[in-house]
Short mmCIF file of C-alpha atoms in Angstrom, two decimals:
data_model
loop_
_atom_site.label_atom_id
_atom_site.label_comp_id
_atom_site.label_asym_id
_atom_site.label_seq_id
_atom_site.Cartn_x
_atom_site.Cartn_y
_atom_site.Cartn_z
CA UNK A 1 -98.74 7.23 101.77
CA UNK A 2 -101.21 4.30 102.53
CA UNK A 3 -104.15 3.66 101.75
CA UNK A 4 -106.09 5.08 105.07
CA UNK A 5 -103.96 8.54 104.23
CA UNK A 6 -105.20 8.49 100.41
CA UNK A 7 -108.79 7.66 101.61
CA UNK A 8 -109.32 10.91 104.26
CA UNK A 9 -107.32 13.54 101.66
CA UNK A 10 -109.41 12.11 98.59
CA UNK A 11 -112.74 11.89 100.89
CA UNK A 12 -113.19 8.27 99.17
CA UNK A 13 -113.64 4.82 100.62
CA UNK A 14 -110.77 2.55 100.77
CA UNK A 15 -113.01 -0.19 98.81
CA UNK A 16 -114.09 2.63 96.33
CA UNK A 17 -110.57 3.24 95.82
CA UNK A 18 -109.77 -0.32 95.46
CA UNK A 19 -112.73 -0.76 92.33
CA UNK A 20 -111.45 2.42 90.46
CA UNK A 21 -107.88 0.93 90.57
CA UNK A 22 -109.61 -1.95 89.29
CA UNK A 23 -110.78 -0.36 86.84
CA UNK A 24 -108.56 1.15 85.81
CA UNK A 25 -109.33 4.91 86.66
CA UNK A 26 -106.66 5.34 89.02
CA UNK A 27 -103.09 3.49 88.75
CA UNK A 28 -102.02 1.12 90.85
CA UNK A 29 -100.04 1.48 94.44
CA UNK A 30 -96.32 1.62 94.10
CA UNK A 31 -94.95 -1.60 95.77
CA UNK A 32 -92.38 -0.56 97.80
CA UNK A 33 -91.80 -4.11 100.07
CA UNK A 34 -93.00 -7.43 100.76
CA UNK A 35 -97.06 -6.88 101.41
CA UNK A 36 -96.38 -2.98 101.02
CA UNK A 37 -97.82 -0.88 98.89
CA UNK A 38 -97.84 2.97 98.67
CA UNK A 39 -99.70 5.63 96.97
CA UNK A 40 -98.52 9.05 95.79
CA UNK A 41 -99.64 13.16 95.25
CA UNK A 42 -100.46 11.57 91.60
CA UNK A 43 -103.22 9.30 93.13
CA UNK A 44 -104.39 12.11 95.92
CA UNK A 45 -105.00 14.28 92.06
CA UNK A 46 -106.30 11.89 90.26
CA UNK A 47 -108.69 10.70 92.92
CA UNK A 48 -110.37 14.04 92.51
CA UNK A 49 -110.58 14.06 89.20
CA UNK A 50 -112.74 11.03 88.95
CA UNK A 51 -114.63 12.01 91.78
CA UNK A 52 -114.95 15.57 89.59
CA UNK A 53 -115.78 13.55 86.68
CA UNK A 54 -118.06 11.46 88.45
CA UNK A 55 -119.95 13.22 91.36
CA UNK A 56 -120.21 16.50 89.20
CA UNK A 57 -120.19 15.96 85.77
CA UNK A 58 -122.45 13.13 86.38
CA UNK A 59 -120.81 10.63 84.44
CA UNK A 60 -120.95 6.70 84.61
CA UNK A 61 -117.53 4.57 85.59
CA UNK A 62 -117.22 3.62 81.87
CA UNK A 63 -117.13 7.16 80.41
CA UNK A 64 -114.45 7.99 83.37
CA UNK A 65 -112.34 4.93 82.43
CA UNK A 66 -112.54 6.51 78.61
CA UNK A 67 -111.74 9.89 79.21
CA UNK A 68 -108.61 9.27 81.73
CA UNK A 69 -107.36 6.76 78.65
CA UNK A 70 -107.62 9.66 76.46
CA UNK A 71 -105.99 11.96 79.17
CA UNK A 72 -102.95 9.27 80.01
CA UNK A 73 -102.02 8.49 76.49
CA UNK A 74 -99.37 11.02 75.36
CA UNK A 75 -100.46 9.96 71.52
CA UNK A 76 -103.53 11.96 72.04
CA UNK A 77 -103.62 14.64 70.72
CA UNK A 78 -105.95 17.55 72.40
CA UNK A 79 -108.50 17.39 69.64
CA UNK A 80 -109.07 13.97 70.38
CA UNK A 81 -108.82 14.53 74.16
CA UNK A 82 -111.84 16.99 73.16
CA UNK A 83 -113.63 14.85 71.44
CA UNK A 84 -113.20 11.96 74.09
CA UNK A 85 -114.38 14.05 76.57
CA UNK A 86 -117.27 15.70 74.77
CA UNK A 87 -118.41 12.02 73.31
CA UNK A 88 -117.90 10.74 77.32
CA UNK A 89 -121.04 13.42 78.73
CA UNK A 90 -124.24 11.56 79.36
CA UNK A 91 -126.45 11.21 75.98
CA UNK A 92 -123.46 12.17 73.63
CA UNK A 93 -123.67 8.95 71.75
CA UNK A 94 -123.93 9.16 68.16
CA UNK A 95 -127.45 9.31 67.47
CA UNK A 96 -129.52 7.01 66.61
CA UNK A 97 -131.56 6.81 63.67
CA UNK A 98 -128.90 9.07 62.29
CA UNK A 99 -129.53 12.70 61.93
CA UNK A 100 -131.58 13.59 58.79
CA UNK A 101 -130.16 15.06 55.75
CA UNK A 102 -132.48 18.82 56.78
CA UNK A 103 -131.33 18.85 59.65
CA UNK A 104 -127.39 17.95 59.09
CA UNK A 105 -127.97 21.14 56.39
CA UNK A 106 -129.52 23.25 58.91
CA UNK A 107 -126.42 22.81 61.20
CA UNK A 108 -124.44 23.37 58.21
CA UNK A 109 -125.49 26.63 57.41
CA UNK A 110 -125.61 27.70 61.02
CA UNK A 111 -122.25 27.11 61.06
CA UNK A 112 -121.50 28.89 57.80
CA UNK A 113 -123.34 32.02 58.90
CA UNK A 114 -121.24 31.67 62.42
CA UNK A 115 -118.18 31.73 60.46
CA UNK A 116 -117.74 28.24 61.54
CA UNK A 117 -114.88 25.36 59.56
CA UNK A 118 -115.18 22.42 60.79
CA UNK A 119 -114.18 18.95 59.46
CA UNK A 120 -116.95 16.48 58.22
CA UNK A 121 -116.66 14.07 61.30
CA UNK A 122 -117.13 16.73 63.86
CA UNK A 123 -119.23 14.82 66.29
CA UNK A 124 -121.55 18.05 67.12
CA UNK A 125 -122.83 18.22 63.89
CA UNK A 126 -124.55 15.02 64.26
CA UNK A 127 -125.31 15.65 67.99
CA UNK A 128 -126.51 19.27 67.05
CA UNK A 129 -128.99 18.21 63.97
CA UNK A 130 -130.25 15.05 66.46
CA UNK A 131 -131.82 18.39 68.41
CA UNK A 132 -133.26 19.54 65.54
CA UNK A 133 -134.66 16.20 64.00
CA UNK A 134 -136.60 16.06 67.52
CA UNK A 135 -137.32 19.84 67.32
CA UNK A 136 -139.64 18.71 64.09
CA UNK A 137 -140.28 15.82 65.35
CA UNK A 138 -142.55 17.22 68.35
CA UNK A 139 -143.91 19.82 66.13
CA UNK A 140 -142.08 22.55 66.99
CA UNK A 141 -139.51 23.99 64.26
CA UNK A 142 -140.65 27.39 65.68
CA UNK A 143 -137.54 26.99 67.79
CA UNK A 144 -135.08 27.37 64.97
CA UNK A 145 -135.53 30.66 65.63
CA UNK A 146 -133.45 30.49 68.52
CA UNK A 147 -130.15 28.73 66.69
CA UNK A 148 -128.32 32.09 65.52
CA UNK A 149 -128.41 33.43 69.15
CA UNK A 150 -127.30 29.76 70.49
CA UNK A 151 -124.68 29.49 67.92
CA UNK A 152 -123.30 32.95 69.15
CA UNK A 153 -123.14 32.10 72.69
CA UNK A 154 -121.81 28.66 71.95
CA UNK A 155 -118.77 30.77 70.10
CA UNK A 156 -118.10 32.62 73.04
CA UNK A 157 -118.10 29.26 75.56
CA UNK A 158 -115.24 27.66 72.75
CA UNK A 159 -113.27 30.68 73.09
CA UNK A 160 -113.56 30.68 76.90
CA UNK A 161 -112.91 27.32 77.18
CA UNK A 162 -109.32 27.68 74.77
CA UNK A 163 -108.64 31.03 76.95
CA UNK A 164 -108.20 28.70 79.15
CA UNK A 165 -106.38 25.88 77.47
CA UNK A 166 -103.48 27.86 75.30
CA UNK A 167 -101.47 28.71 78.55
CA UNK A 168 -101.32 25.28 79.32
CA UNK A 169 -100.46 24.11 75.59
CA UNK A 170 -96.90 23.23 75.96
CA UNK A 171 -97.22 21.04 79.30
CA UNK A 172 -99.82 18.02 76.93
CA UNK A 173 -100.84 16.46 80.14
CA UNK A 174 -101.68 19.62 82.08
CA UNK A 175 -103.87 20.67 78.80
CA UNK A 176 -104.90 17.07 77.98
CA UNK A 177 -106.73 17.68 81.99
CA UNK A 178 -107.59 21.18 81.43
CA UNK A 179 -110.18 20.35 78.40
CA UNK A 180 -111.11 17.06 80.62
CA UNK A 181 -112.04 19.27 83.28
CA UNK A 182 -113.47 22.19 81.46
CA UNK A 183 -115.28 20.04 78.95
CA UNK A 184 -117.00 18.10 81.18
CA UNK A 185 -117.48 20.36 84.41
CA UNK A 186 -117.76 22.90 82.37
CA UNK A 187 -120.81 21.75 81.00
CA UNK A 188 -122.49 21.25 84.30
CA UNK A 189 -121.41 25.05 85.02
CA UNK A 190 -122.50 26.48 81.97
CA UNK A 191 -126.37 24.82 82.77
CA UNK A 192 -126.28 26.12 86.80
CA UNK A 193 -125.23 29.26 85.37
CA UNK A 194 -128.08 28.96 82.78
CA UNK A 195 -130.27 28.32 85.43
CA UNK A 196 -129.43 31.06 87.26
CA UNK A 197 -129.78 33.37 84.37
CA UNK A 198 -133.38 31.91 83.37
CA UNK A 199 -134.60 32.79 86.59
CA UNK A 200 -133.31 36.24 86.43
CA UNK A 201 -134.17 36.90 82.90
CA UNK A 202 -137.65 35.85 83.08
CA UNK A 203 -138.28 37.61 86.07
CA UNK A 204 -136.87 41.08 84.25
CA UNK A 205 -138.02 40.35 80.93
CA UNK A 206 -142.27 40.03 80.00
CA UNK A 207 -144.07 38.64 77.18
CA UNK A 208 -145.26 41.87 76.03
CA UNK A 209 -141.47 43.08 74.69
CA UNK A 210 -143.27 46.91 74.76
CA UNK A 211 -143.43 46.85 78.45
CA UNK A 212 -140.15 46.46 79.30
CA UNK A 213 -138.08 48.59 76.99
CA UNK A 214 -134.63 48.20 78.79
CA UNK A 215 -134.56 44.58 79.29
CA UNK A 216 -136.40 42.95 76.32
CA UNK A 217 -136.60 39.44 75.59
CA UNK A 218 -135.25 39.61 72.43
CA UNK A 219 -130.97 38.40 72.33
CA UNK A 220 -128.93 41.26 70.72
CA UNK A 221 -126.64 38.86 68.93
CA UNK A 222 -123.04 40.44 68.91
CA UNK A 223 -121.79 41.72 65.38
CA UNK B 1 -156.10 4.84 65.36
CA UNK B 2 -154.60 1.37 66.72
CA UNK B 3 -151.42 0.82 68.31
CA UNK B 4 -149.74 -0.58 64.81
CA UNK B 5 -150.34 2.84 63.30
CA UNK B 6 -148.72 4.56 66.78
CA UNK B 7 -145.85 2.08 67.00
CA UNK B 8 -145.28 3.07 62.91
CA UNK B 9 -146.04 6.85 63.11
CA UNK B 10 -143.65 7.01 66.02
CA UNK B 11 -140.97 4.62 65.35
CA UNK B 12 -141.52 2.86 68.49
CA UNK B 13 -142.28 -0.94 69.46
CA UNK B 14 -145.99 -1.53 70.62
CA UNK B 15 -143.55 -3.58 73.45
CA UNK B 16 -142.12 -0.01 74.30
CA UNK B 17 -145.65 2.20 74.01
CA UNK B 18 -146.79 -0.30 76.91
CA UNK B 19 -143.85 0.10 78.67
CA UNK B 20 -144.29 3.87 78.42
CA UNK B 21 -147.61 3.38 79.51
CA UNK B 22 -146.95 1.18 82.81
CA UNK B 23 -144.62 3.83 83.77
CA UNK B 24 -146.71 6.77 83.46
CA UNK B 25 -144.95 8.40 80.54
CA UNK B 26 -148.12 8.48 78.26
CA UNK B 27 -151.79 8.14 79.44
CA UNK B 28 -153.53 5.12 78.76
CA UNK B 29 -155.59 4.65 75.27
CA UNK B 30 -159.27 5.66 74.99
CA UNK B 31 -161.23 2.39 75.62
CA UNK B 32 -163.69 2.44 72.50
CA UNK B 33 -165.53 -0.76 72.82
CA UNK B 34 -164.99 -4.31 74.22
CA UNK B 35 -161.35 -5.58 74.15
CA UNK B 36 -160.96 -2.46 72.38
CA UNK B 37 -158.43 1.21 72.51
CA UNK B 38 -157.78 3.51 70.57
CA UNK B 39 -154.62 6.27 70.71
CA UNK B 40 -155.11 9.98 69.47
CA UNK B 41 -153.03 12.29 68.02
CA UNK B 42 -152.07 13.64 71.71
CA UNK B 43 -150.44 10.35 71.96
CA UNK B 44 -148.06 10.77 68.86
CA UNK B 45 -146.86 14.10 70.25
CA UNK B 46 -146.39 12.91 73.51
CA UNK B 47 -144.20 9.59 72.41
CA UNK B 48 -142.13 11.99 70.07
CA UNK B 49 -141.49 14.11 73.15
CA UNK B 50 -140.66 10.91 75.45
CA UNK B 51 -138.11 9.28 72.68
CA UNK B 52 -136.15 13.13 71.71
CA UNK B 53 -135.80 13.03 76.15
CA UNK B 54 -134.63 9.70 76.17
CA UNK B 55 -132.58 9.48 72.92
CA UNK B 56 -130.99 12.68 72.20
CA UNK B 57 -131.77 14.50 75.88
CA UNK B 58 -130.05 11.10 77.39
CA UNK B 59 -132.65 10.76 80.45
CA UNK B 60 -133.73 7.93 82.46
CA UNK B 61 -136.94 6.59 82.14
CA UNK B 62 -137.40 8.09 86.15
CA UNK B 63 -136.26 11.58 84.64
CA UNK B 64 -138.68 11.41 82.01
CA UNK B 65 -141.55 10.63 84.17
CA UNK B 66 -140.69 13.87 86.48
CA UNK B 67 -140.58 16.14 83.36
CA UNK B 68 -143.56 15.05 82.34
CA UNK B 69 -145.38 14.62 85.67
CA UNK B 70 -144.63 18.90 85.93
CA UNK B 71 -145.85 19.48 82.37
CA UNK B 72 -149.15 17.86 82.70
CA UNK B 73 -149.87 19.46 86.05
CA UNK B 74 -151.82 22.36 85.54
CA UNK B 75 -150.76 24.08 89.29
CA UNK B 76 -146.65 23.89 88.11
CA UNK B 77 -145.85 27.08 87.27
CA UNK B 78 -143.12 27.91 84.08
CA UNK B 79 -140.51 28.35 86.82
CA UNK B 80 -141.25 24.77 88.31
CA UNK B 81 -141.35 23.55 84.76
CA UNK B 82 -137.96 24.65 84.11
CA UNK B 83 -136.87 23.98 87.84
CA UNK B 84 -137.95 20.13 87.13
CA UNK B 85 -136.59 19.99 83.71
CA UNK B 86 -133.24 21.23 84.68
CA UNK B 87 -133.13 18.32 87.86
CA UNK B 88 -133.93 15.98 84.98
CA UNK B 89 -131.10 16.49 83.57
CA UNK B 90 -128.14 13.93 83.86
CA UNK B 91 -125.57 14.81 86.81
CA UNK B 92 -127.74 17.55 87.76
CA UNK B 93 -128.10 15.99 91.45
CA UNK B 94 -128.48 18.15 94.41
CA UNK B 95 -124.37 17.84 94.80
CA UNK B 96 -123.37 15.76 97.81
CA UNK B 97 -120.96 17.27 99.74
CA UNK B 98 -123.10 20.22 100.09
CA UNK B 99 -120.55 23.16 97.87
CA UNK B 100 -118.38 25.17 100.23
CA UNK B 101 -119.46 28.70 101.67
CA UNK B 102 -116.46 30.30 99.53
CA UNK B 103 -117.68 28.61 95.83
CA UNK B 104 -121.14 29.71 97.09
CA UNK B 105 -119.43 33.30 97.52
CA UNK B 106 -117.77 33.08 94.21
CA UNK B 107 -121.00 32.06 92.62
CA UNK B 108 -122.58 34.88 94.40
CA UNK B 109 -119.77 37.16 93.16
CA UNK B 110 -120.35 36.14 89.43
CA UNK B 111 -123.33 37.00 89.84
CA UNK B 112 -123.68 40.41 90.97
CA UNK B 113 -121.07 41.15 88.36
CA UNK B 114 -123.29 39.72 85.49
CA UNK B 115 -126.67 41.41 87.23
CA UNK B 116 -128.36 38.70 88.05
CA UNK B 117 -130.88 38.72 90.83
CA UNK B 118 -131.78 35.68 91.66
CA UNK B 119 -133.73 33.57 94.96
CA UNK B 120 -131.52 31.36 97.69
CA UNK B 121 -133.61 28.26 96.33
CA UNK B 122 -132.03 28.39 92.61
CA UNK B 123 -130.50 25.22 92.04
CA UNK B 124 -127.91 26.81 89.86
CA UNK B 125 -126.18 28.04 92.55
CA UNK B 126 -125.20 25.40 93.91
CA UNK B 127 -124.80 23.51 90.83
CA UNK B 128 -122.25 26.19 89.33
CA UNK B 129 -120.93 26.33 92.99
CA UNK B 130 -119.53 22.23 92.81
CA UNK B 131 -118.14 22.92 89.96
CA UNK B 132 -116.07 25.27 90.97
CA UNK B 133 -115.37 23.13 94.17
CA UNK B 134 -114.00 20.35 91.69
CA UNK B 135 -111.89 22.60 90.00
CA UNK B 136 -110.34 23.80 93.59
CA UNK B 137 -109.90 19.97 94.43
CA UNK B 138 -107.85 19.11 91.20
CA UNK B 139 -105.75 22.53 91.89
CA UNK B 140 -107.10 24.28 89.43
CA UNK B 141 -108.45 27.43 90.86
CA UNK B 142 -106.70 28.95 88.13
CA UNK B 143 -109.48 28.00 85.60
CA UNK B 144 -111.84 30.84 87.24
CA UNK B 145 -110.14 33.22 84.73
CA UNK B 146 -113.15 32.03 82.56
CA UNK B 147 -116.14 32.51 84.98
CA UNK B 148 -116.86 36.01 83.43
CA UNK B 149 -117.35 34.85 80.35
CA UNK B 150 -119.17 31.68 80.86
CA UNK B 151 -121.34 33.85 82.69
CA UNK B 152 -121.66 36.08 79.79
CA UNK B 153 -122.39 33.31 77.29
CA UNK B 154 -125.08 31.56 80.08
CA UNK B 155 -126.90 35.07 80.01
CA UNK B 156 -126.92 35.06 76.31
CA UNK B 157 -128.86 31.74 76.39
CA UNK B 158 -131.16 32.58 78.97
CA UNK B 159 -132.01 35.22 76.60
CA UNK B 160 -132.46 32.85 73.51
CA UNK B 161 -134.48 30.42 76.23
CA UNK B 162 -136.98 33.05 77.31
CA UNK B 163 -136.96 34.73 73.94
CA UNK B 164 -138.64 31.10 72.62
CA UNK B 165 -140.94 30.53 75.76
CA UNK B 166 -142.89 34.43 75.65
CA UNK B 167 -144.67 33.79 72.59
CA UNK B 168 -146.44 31.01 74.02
CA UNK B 169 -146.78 32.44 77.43
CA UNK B 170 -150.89 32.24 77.58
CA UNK B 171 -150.58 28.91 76.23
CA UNK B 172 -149.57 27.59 79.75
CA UNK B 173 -149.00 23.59 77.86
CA UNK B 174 -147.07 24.86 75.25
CA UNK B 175 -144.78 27.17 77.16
CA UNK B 176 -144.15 24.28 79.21
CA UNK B 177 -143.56 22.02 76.70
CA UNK B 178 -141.45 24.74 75.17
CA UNK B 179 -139.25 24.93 78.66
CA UNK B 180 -138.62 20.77 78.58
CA UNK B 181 -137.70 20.77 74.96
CA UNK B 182 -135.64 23.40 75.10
CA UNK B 183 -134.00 23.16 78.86
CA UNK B 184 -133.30 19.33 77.94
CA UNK B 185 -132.75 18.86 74.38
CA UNK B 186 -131.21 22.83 74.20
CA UNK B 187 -128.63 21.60 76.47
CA UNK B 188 -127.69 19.04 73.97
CA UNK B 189 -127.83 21.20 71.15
CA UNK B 190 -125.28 23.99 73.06
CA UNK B 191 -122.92 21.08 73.72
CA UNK B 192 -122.92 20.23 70.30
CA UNK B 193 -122.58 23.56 69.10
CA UNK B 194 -119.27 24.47 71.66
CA UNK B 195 -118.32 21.39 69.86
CA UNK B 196 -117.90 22.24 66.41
CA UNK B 197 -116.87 26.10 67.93
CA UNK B 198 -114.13 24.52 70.06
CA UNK B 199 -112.60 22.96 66.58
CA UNK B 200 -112.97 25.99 64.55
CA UNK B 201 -111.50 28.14 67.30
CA UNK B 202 -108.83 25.63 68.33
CA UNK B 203 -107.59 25.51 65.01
CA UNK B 204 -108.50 29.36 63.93
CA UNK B 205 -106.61 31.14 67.17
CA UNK B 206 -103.52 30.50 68.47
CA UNK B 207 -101.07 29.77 71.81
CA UNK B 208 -99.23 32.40 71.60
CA UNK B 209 -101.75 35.83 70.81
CA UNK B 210 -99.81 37.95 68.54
CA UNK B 211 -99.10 36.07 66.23
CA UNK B 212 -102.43 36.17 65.15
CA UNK B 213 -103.84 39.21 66.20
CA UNK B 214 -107.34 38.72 64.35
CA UNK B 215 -108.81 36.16 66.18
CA UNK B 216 -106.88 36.02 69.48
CA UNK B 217 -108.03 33.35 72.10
CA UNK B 218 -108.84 36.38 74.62
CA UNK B 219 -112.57 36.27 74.85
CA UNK B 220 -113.67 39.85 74.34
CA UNK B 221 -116.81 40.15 76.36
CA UNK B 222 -119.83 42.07 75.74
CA UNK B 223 -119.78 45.29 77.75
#
């Protein structure tokens, strides 16, 4: 198809499809005669993923460039797709000053009492203890309360999110897109759904847990 | 005590407490005498706060100036708080296209299942309903096998959210520093978590379910 045809299915600009060839999100037209180019379903797709990746998960054109690497190179493996994606959301950069010592521990034995084994360059751990470093830092460690009911709902978002990989597992690319998109996206729904829940729960919930004996504040943490 | 002692209490650049300053993030310093200010303690708090948004929460300086503009304003209520604190958030746009009536439906689906009762106004709704707009557009409707349980797991959160705020709910600062720190910097922390879940269940459950029928990938959700 041409360009015009790519540009109304994908609901992009002609020039913005131009740049992201550019650079390099989206391969180039198939030349197909002199001062003829055309464009196939693979560009129509991948035109909405970046869009996705972009409009949605909110991410900048250089985190888009390094996740689609990660998706188009079939020496990826799917952790690494993971951790390309999870490393490409918006303030997932290692932290800096690195993560303190009480705080890498604290995520440590979280982990441990989640039944958690995970290698030593997992880049959550860092990302994870970075939270709690600032937790201290602002005074407020009383939130460490709140990790062991986190952790547990974290659990149950992985599993989700391989429920929905392992179908996919023997088609690399199709998975390879499938933790792109759930990764990333699904971070974006997992905080509108979050949102949605906060309003609900503190409108059924109350301070006082006593008042309120069928909905109280407190998480029951599954067993 | 004199900007030296904030810049070194803080770990911040006198350069970069001015900055803050100009741009509203932290008030000015206490004019004690002539050609001379002194900060106060409210001042370390506040640039702790400021650098855990901006370093580990990932927001622009704009971002940060909204959060903080609802915290210090007596007349926000928690839900504003937390309404202004999830905007801040990166990606977390009103979504342009508006989402389509049938992801709004779905969203409104989800939630009914999960019991949540919630206003039209919510930006999660609309949030959770481009998501699911994406995932149509890359031909993955497929991927709404999960909803339920992302659903379950964002409930489970709200929980541990509101669980944290209550305690402080007559201290109308603290709950709403509470909401900020853990809205912004808990969305962090859950991303870092799923992380180090996603390798522990990637490598502890398998494609194919029976052949390990202890930990299969099927996400058992809380009844």
């Amino acid at each position: 198809m041409r360009i015009s045809e790519l540009a109304e299915r994908s609901g992009t600009a002609p020039a913005t499809i131009k740049f992201y060839i550019r650079e390099g999100l989206l391969p180039p037209a198939e030349r197909t005669g002199y001062n003829q180019v055309s464009y196939g379903e693979e560009h129509v797709r991948r035109l909405h993923l970046v869009r996705a990746l972009v409009d949605v998960g909110g991410l900048p054109i250089a985190r888009v460039r390094a996740v689609v690497a990660a998706v188009d190179d079939p020496a990826t493996d799917l952790q690494q797709v993971m951790g390309a994606a999870q490393r490409a959301l918006p303030g997932r950069d290692a932290p800096a000053p690195p993560p303190s010592p009480s705080s890498l521990a604290a995520v440590a034995e979280l982990s441990r009492a989640q039944g958690w084994v995970v290698e030593d360059g997992n880049p959550g751990v860092a990302q994870a203890a970075a939270v709690l470093d600032s937790w201290v830092a602002v005074g407020r460690k009383d939130l460490f309360d709140g990790l062991p009911a986190y952790a547990s709902a974290s659990d149950a978002i992985a599993r989700a999110d391989l429920a929905l990989v392992w179908p996919d597992a023997a088609d690399r690319d199709r998975s390879a897109e499938t933790v792109v998109v759930g990764t990333v996206l699904g971070d974006a729904l997992v905080a509108g759904l979050r949102r949605i829940a906060q309003e609900h729960v503190a409108r059924t919930t109350r301070p006082r847990p006593t008042s309120s004996p069928t909905s109280s504040p407190t998480v029951e943490e599954p067993s």
